[in-house]
């Protein structure tokens, strides 16, 4: 049976909302990482069977199958197809899963998986505008779920204080700043030239933040809430992409894969709590992989809100030192449709640099779902 390997993975720097990447069309952000994959590997884009692209707000500049638009904007041959995926925050992690499934099934020999979101140009929630996406049949059961309130409920259920959440947020910024200073993102970064200058680092990292500063931020969701802008993910712009093949195709092209998609899993959970599904998704992925939590050397758990990785940590018993070792979305940003591929890109390069055999990635998704992926390093 064919397997699914990752030959290379790249990402743009992440820009803050209305920040350094705000002037770039999301299809051009996407085309940039596609182009970088080709330049880094020397692969003829004509061999790519498909581009599977995550994007959440598929409206305006991100509509009309942005995957295909990006392929053509990159100057790739007309023969290369593209399809756009929406599994909310896990969209581009799902792109990786779809790519892996296609490779294993023999439907593809070579494929690109990734995603994009320009939250400056296509604001979060713009795809629904003034319309209510939930029908009465849904609302009668669940009301109108809200992620912020779900995060508040999660913090209460797992006994996570405001101080604990803020400490975790400060840790995210400290780890991201250290990774920047030590050049630990350099292998994955595809710098972007815009406005006459080159952007080569993530814009959202706050180096001067303190616990006192974070404690002074108000909670927008509850009068006595513990969730604030300081311990939640940043609204961001960015794109990321992974070149995936069968081992046979990589060998034919003279390429050495850096990692293998070992196991994938999905889980659904309470849609009102919304953010807890990474916990059962992790258990399912480990069980399917025949591994224990102690076998995993690095974890990427998306920091949509600080209670998500902290509740996950409490339930799994994972080593906190191995959780989001280069910081997470609280510091780096969360460009929705790109985040799954961004986390995967960071994970595989971190594993390669540190001799880690197994890594696991999971992230919460609106509607109470989660993807989980076990990666095995081959480098």
PDB file of N, CA, C and O in Angstrom, residues 88-142:
ATOM      1  N   UNK A  88     -13.657  24.763   9.183  1.00  0.00           N
ATOM      2  CA  UNK A  88     -13.421  25.857  10.114  1.00  0.00           C
ATOM      3  C   UNK A  88     -11.931  25.929  10.471  1.00  0.00           C
ATOM      4  O   UNK A  88     -11.093  25.835   9.599  1.00  0.00           O
ATOM      5  N   UNK A  89     -11.579  26.091  11.726  1.00  0.00           N
ATOM      6  CA  UNK A  89     -10.175  26.329  12.069  1.00  0.00           C
ATOM      7  C   UNK A  89      -9.261  25.185  11.645  1.00  0.00           C
ATOM      8  O   UNK A  89      -8.061  25.388  11.474  1.00  0.00           O
ATOM      9  N   UNK A  90      -9.822  23.989  11.473  1.00  0.00           N
ATOM     10  CA  UNK A  90      -9.012  22.848  11.067  1.00  0.00           C
ATOM     11  C   UNK A  90      -8.977  22.630   9.572  1.00  0.00           C
ATOM     12  O   UNK A  90      -8.572  21.548   9.118  1.00  0.00           O
ATOM     13  N   UNK A  91      -9.344  23.640   8.786  1.00  0.00           N
ATOM     14  CA  UNK A  91      -9.493  23.443   7.338  1.00  0.00           C
ATOM     15  C   UNK A  91      -8.227  22.925   6.668  1.00  0.00           C
ATOM     16  O   UNK A  91      -8.271  21.987   5.874  1.00  0.00           O
ATOM     17  N   UNK A  92      -7.089  23.528   6.951  1.00  0.00           N
ATOM     18  CA  UNK A  92      -5.886  23.083   6.246  1.00  0.00           C
ATOM     19  C   UNK A  92      -5.261  21.853   6.879  1.00  0.00           C
ATOM     20  O   UNK A  92      -4.495  21.132   6.218  1.00  0.00           O
ATOM     21  N   UNK A  93      -5.580  21.543   8.142  1.00  0.00           N
ATOM     22  CA  UNK A  93      -5.194  20.233   8.668  1.00  0.00           C
ATOM     23  C   UNK A  93      -6.025  19.160   7.975  1.00  0.00           C
ATOM     24  O   UNK A  93      -5.520  18.085   7.641  1.00  0.00           O
ATOM     25  N   UNK A  94      -7.295  19.459   7.718  1.00  0.00           N
ATOM     26  CA  UNK A  94      -8.120  18.538   6.951  1.00  0.00           C
ATOM     27  C   UNK A  94      -7.593  18.389   5.530  1.00  0.00           C
ATOM     28  O   UNK A  94      -7.657  17.300   4.940  1.00  0.00           O
ATOM     29  N   UNK A  95      -7.048  19.456   4.958  1.00  0.00           N
ATOM     30  CA  UNK A  95      -6.424  19.358   3.641  1.00  0.00           C
ATOM     31  C   UNK A  95      -5.301  18.330   3.645  1.00  0.00           C
ATOM     32  O   UNK A  95      -5.160  17.538   2.706  1.00  0.00           O
ATOM     33  N   UNK A  96      -4.505  18.329   4.709  1.00  0.00           N
ATOM     34  CA  UNK A  96      -3.436  17.333   4.842  1.00  0.00           C
ATOM     35  C   UNK A  96      -4.026  15.931   4.922  1.00  0.00           C
ATOM     36  O   UNK A  96      -3.529  14.990   4.301  1.00  0.00           O
ATOM     37  N   UNK A  97      -5.107  15.783   5.683  1.00  0.00           N
ATOM     38  CA  UNK A  97      -5.754  14.471   5.796  1.00  0.00           C
ATOM     39  C   UNK A  97      -6.286  13.997   4.449  1.00  0.00           C
ATOM     40  O   UNK A  97      -6.122  12.825   4.084  1.00  0.00           O
ATOM     41  N   UNK A  98      -6.952  14.887   3.722  1.00  0.00           N
ATOM     42  CA  UNK A  98      -7.466  14.511   2.410  1.00  0.00           C
ATOM     43  C   UNK A  98      -6.322  14.143   1.463  1.00  0.00           C
ATOM     44  O   UNK A  98      -6.423  13.191   0.680  1.00  0.00           O
ATOM     45  N   UNK A  99      -5.241  14.906   1.519  1.00  0.00           N
ATOM     46  CA  UNK A  99      -4.091  14.610   0.672  1.00  0.00           C
ATOM     47  C   UNK A  99      -3.510  13.244   1.006  1.00  0.00           C
ATOM     48  O   UNK A  99      -3.198  12.442   0.108  1.00  0.00           O
ATOM     49  N   UNK A 100      -3.352  12.964   2.297  1.00  0.00           N
ATOM     50  CA  UNK A 100      -2.797  11.679   2.716  1.00  0.00           C
ATOM     51  C   UNK A 100      -3.695  10.531   2.271  1.00  0.00           C
ATOM     52  O   UNK A 100      -3.214   9.500   1.780  1.00  0.00           O
ATOM     53  N   UNK A 101      -5.002  10.711   2.422  1.00  0.00           N
ATOM     54  CA  UNK A 101      -5.932   9.660   2.020  1.00  0.00           C
ATOM     55  C   UNK A 101      -5.849   9.401   0.521  1.00  0.00           C
ATOM     56  O   UNK A 101      -5.871   8.246   0.065  1.00  0.00           O
ATOM     57  N   UNK A 102      -5.738  10.466  -0.268  1.00  0.00           N
ATOM     58  CA  UNK A 102      -5.632  10.312  -1.712  1.00  0.00           C
ATOM     59  C   UNK A 102      -4.357   9.614  -2.136  1.00  0.00           C
ATOM     60  O   UNK A 102      -4.360   8.810  -3.080  1.00  0.00           O
ATOM     61  N   UNK A 103      -3.279   9.904  -1.438  1.00  0.00           N
ATOM     62  CA  UNK A 103      -2.010   9.246  -1.752  1.00  0.00           C
ATOM     63  C   UNK A 103      -2.051   7.758  -1.394  1.00  0.00           C
ATOM     64  O   UNK A 103      -1.625   6.910  -2.176  1.00  0.00           O
ATOM     65  N   UNK A 104      -2.564   7.459  -0.223  1.00  0.00           N
ATOM     66  CA  UNK A 104      -2.633   6.068   0.215  1.00  0.00           C
ATOM     67  C   UNK A 104      -3.566   5.255  -0.688  1.00  0.00           C
ATOM     68  O   UNK A 104      -3.309   4.092  -0.998  1.00  0.00           O
ATOM     69  N   UNK A 105      -4.658   5.909  -1.137  1.00  0.00           N
ATOM     70  CA  UNK A 105      -5.625   5.214  -1.990  1.00  0.00           C
ATOM     71  C   UNK A 105      -5.149   5.052  -3.428  1.00  0.00           C
ATOM     72  O   UNK A 105      -5.774   4.325  -4.215  1.00  0.00           O
ATOM     73  N   UNK A 106      -4.059   5.741  -3.777  1.00  0.00           N
ATOM     74  CA  UNK A 106      -3.565   5.671  -5.144  1.00  0.00           C
ATOM     75  C   UNK A 106      -4.214   6.659  -6.085  1.00  0.00           C
ATOM     76  O   UNK A 106      -4.016   6.595  -7.301  1.00  0.00           O
ATOM     77  N   UNK A 107      -4.974   7.609  -5.546  1.00  0.00           N
ATOM     78  CA  UNK A 107      -5.601   8.628  -6.387  1.00  0.00           C
ATOM     79  C   UNK A 107      -4.616   9.718  -6.782  1.00  0.00           C
ATOM     80  O   UNK A 107      -4.822  10.415  -7.786  1.00  0.00           O
ATOM     81  N   UNK A 108      -3.591   9.911  -5.979  1.00  0.00           N
ATOM     82  CA  UNK A 108      -2.562  10.912  -6.240  1.00  0.00           C
ATOM     83  C   UNK A 108      -1.190  10.257  -6.161  1.00  0.00           C
ATOM     84  O   UNK A 108      -0.990   9.296  -5.420  1.00  0.00           O
ATOM     85  N   UNK A 109      -0.243  10.851  -6.880  1.00  0.00           N
ATOM     86  CA  UNK A 109       1.175  10.562  -6.681  1.00  0.00           C
ATOM     87  C   UNK A 109       1.871  11.715  -5.968  1.00  0.00           C
ATOM     88  O   UNK A 109       2.808  11.512  -5.195  1.00  0.00           O
ATOM     89  N   UNK A 110       1.426  12.946  -6.275  1.00  0.00           N
ATOM     90  CA  UNK A 110       1.992  14.150  -5.663  1.00  0.00           C
ATOM     91  C   UNK A 110       0.880  15.172  -5.518  1.00  0.00           C
ATOM     92  O   UNK A 110       0.064  15.363  -6.426  1.00  0.00           O
ATOM     93  N   UNK A 111       0.837  15.830  -4.374  1.00  0.00           N
ATOM     94  CA  UNK A 111      -0.254  16.763  -4.077  1.00  0.00           C
ATOM     95  C   UNK A 111       0.278  17.833  -3.125  1.00  0.00           C
ATOM     96  O   UNK A 111       1.217  17.582  -2.360  1.00  0.00           O
ATOM     97  N   UNK A 112      -0.310  19.018  -3.180  1.00  0.00           N
ATOM     98  CA  UNK A 112       0.003  20.067  -2.219  1.00  0.00           C
ATOM     99  C   UNK A 112      -1.208  20.264  -1.323  1.00  0.00           C
ATOM    100  O   UNK A 112      -2.343  20.374  -1.804  1.00  0.00           O
ATOM    101  N   UNK A 113      -0.979  20.303  -0.009  1.00  0.00           N
ATOM    102  CA  UNK A 113      -2.025  20.584   0.972  1.00  0.00           C
ATOM    103  C   UNK A 113      -1.634  21.834   1.742  1.00  0.00           C
ATOM    104  O   UNK A 113      -0.466  22.013   2.090  1.00  0.00           O
ATOM    105  N   UNK A 114      -2.599  22.687   1.998  1.00  0.00           N
ATOM    106  CA  UNK A 114      -2.301  23.902   2.753  1.00  0.00           C
ATOM    107  C   UNK A 114      -3.533  24.753   2.921  1.00  0.00           C
ATOM    108  O   UNK A 114      -4.664  24.256   2.887  1.00  0.00           O
ATOM    109  N   UNK A 115      -3.315  26.049   3.109  1.00  0.00           N
ATOM    110  CA  UNK A 115      -4.454  26.933   3.295  1.00  0.00           C
ATOM    111  C   UNK A 115      -4.044  28.371   3.473  1.00  0.00           C
ATOM    112  O   UNK A 115      -2.857  28.709   3.563  1.00  0.00           O
ATOM    113  N   UNK A 116      -5.047  29.230   3.516  1.00  0.00           N
ATOM    114  CA  UNK A 116      -4.841  30.673   3.597  1.00  0.00           C
ATOM    115  C   UNK A 116      -5.989  31.317   4.348  1.00  0.00           C
ATOM    116  O   UNK A 116      -7.104  30.779   4.386  1.00  0.00           O
ATOM    117  N   UNK A 117      -5.721  32.436   4.965  1.00  0.00           N
ATOM    118  CA  UNK A 117      -6.767  33.322   5.457  1.00  0.00           C
ATOM    119  C   UNK A 117      -6.174  34.720   5.550  1.00  0.00           C
ATOM    120  O   UNK A 117      -5.106  34.915   6.146  1.00  0.00           O
ATOM    121  N   UNK A 118      -6.847  35.674   4.925  1.00  0.00           N
ATOM    122  CA  UNK A 118      -6.499  37.080   5.108  1.00  0.00           C
ATOM    123  C   UNK A 118      -7.626  37.713   5.907  1.00  0.00           C
ATOM    124  O   UNK A 118      -8.650  38.122   5.359  1.00  0.00           O
ATOM    125  N   UNK A 119      -7.438  37.772   7.207  1.00  0.00           N
ATOM    126  CA  UNK A 119      -8.486  38.274   8.089  1.00  0.00           C
ATOM    127  C   UNK A 119      -8.532  39.794   8.110  1.00  0.00           C
ATOM    128  O   UNK A 119      -9.449  40.385   8.681  1.00  0.00           O
ATOM    129  N   UNK A 120      -7.552  40.429   7.459  1.00  0.00           N
ATOM    130  CA  UNK A 120      -7.617  41.874   7.245  1.00  0.00           C
ATOM    131  C   UNK A 120      -8.564  42.202   6.097  1.00  0.00           C
ATOM    132  O   UNK A 120      -9.373  43.124   6.183  1.00  0.00           O
ATOM    133  N   UNK A 121      -8.458  41.426   5.023  1.00  0.00           N
ATOM    134  CA  UNK A 121      -9.207  41.730   3.810  1.00  0.00           C
ATOM    135  C   UNK A 121     -10.579  41.051   3.776  1.00  0.00           C
ATOM    136  O   UNK A 121     -11.503  41.533   3.105  1.00  0.00           O
ATOM    137  N   UNK A 122     -10.690  39.918   4.470  1.00  0.00           N
ATOM    138  CA  UNK A 122     -11.964  39.195   4.547  1.00  0.00           C
ATOM    139  C   UNK A 122     -12.220  38.934   6.037  1.00  0.00           C
ATOM    140  O   UNK A 122     -11.835  37.895   6.572  1.00  0.00           O
ATOM    141  N   UNK A 123     -12.846  39.859   6.733  1.00  0.00           N
ATOM    142  CA  UNK A 123     -12.970  39.767   8.190  1.00  0.00           C
ATOM    143  C   UNK A 123     -13.725  38.523   8.644  1.00  0.00           C
ATOM    144  O   UNK A 123     -14.610  38.019   7.958  1.00  0.00           O
ATOM    145  N   UNK A 124     -13.366  38.058   9.838  1.00  0.00           N
ATOM    146  CA  UNK A 124     -14.034  36.911  10.441  1.00  0.00           C
ATOM    147  C   UNK A 124     -15.531  37.201  10.584  1.00  0.00           C
ATOM    148  O   UNK A 124     -15.934  38.263  11.041  1.00  0.00           O
ATOM    149  N   UNK A 125     -16.366  36.247  10.161  1.00  0.00           N
ATOM    150  CA  UNK A 125     -17.809  36.408  10.246  1.00  0.00           C
ATOM    151  C   UNK A 125     -18.448  37.047   9.043  1.00  0.00           C
ATOM    152  O   UNK A 125     -19.680  37.128   8.949  1.00  0.00           O
ATOM    153  N   UNK A 126     -17.631  37.512   8.096  1.00  0.00           N
ATOM    154  CA  UNK A 126     -18.190  38.206   6.936  1.00  0.00           C
ATOM    155  C   UNK A 126     -18.976  37.285   6.019  1.00  0.00           C
ATOM    156  O   UNK A 126     -19.810  37.741   5.244  1.00  0.00           O
ATOM    157  N   UNK A 127     -18.719  35.985   6.107  1.00  0.00           N
ATOM    158  CA  UNK A 127     -19.434  35.058   5.231  1.00  0.00           C
ATOM    159  C   UNK A 127     -20.892  34.895   5.617  1.00  0.00           C
ATOM    160  O   UNK A 127     -21.714  34.466   4.802  1.00  0.00           O
ATOM    161  N   UNK A 128     -21.243  35.259   6.852  1.00  0.00           N
ATOM    162  CA  UNK A 128     -22.650  35.205   7.251  1.00  0.00           C
ATOM    163  C   UNK A 128     -23.279  36.585   7.326  1.00  0.00           C
ATOM    164  O   UNK A 128     -24.497  36.717   7.232  1.00  0.00           O
ATOM    165  N   UNK A 129     -22.450  37.619   7.517  1.00  0.00           N
ATOM    166  CA  UNK A 129     -22.944  39.006   7.609  1.00  0.00           C
ATOM    167  C   UNK A 129     -24.096  39.068   8.608  1.00  0.00           C
ATOM    168  O   UNK A 129     -23.947  38.685   9.752  1.00  0.00           O
ATOM    169  N   UNK A 130     -25.264  39.532   8.168  1.00  0.00           N
ATOM    170  CA  UNK A 130     -26.406  39.664   9.068  1.00  0.00           C
ATOM    171  C   UNK A 130     -27.306  38.430   9.053  1.00  0.00           C
ATOM    172  O   UNK A 130     -28.397  38.446   9.628  1.00  0.00           O
ATOM    173  N   UNK A 131     -26.867  37.390   8.402  1.00  0.00           N
ATOM    174  CA  UNK A 131     -27.688  36.189   8.292  1.00  0.00           C
ATOM    175  C   UNK A 131     -27.375  35.217   9.425  1.00  0.00           C
ATOM    176  O   UNK A 131     -26.253  35.156   9.912  1.00  0.00           O
ATOM    177  N   UNK A 132     -28.362  34.460   9.847  1.00  0.00           N
ATOM    178  CA  UNK A 132     -28.202  33.462  10.893  1.00  0.00           C
ATOM    179  C   UNK A 132     -27.932  32.105  10.237  1.00  0.00           C
ATOM    180  O   UNK A 132     -28.785  31.578   9.515  1.00  0.00           O
ATOM    181  N   UNK A 133     -26.760  31.523  10.455  1.00  0.00           N
ATOM    182  CA  UNK A 133     -26.428  30.260   9.775  1.00  0.00           C
ATOM    183  C   UNK A 133     -27.141  29.044  10.348  1.00  0.00           C
ATOM    184  O   UNK A 133     -27.150  27.991   9.714  1.00  0.00           O
ATOM    185  N   UNK A 134     -27.732  29.180  11.554  1.00  0.00           N
ATOM    186  CA  UNK A 134     -28.336  28.015  12.197  1.00  0.00           C
ATOM    187  C   UNK A 134     -29.839  27.996  12.015  1.00  0.00           C
ATOM    188  O   UNK A 134     -30.523  28.967  12.347  1.00  0.00           O
ATOM    189  N   UNK A 135     -30.415  26.891  11.536  1.00  0.00           N
ATOM    190  CA  UNK A 135     -31.864  26.782  11.377  1.00  0.00           C
ATOM    191  C   UNK A 135     -32.536  26.538  12.727  1.00  0.00           C
ATOM    192  O   UNK A 135     -31.875  26.152  13.706  1.00  0.00           O
ATOM    193  N   UNK A 136     -33.859  26.722  12.812  1.00  0.00           N
ATOM    194  CA  UNK A 136     -34.562  26.461  14.076  1.00  0.00           C
ATOM    195  C   UNK A 136     -34.342  25.062  14.622  1.00  0.00           C
ATOM    196  O   UNK A 136     -34.258  24.865  15.839  1.00  0.00           O
ATOM    197  N   UNK A 137     -34.226  24.059  13.732  1.00  0.00           N
ATOM    198  CA  UNK A 137     -34.008  22.681  14.187  1.00  0.00           C
ATOM    199  C   UNK A 137     -32.715  22.549  14.982  1.00  0.00           C
ATOM    200  O   UNK A 137     -32.615  21.733  15.905  1.00  0.00           O
ATOM    201  N   UNK A 138     -31.702  23.337  14.625  1.00  0.00           N
ATOM    202  CA  UNK A 138     -30.433  23.353  15.358  1.00  0.00           C
ATOM    203  C   UNK A 138     -30.583  24.182  16.631  1.00  0.00           C
ATOM    204  O   UNK A 138     -30.192  23.752  17.720  1.00  0.00           O
ATOM    205  N   UNK A 139     -31.159  25.385  16.499  1.00  0.00           N
ATOM    206  CA  UNK A 139     -31.254  26.293  17.646  1.00  0.00           C
ATOM    207  C   UNK A 139     -32.110  25.725  18.766  1.00  0.00           C
ATOM    208  O   UNK A 139     -31.842  25.978  19.949  1.00  0.00           O
ATOM    209  N   UNK A 140     -33.117  24.941  18.423  1.00  0.00           N
ATOM    210  CA  UNK A 140     -33.957  24.337  19.456  1.00  0.00           C
ATOM    211  C   UNK A 140     -33.176  23.373  20.327  1.00  0.00           C
ATOM    212  O   UNK A 140     -33.524  23.132  21.481  1.00  0.00           O
ATOM    213  N   UNK A 141     -32.116  22.802  19.778  1.00  0.00           N
ATOM    214  CA  UNK A 141     -31.285  21.864  20.546  1.00  0.00           C
ATOM    215  C   UNK A 141     -30.105  22.549  21.230  1.00  0.00           C
ATOM    216  O   UNK A 141     -29.766  22.222  22.369  1.00  0.00           O
ATOM    217  N   UNK A 142     -29.468  23.497  20.531  1.00  0.00           N
ATOM    218  CA  UNK A 142     -28.180  24.012  20.999  1.00  0.00           C
ATOM    219  C   UNK A 142     -28.132  25.522  21.192  1.00  0.00           C
ATOM    220  O   UNK A 142     -27.105  26.046  21.637  1.00  0.00           O
TER     221      UNK A 142
END
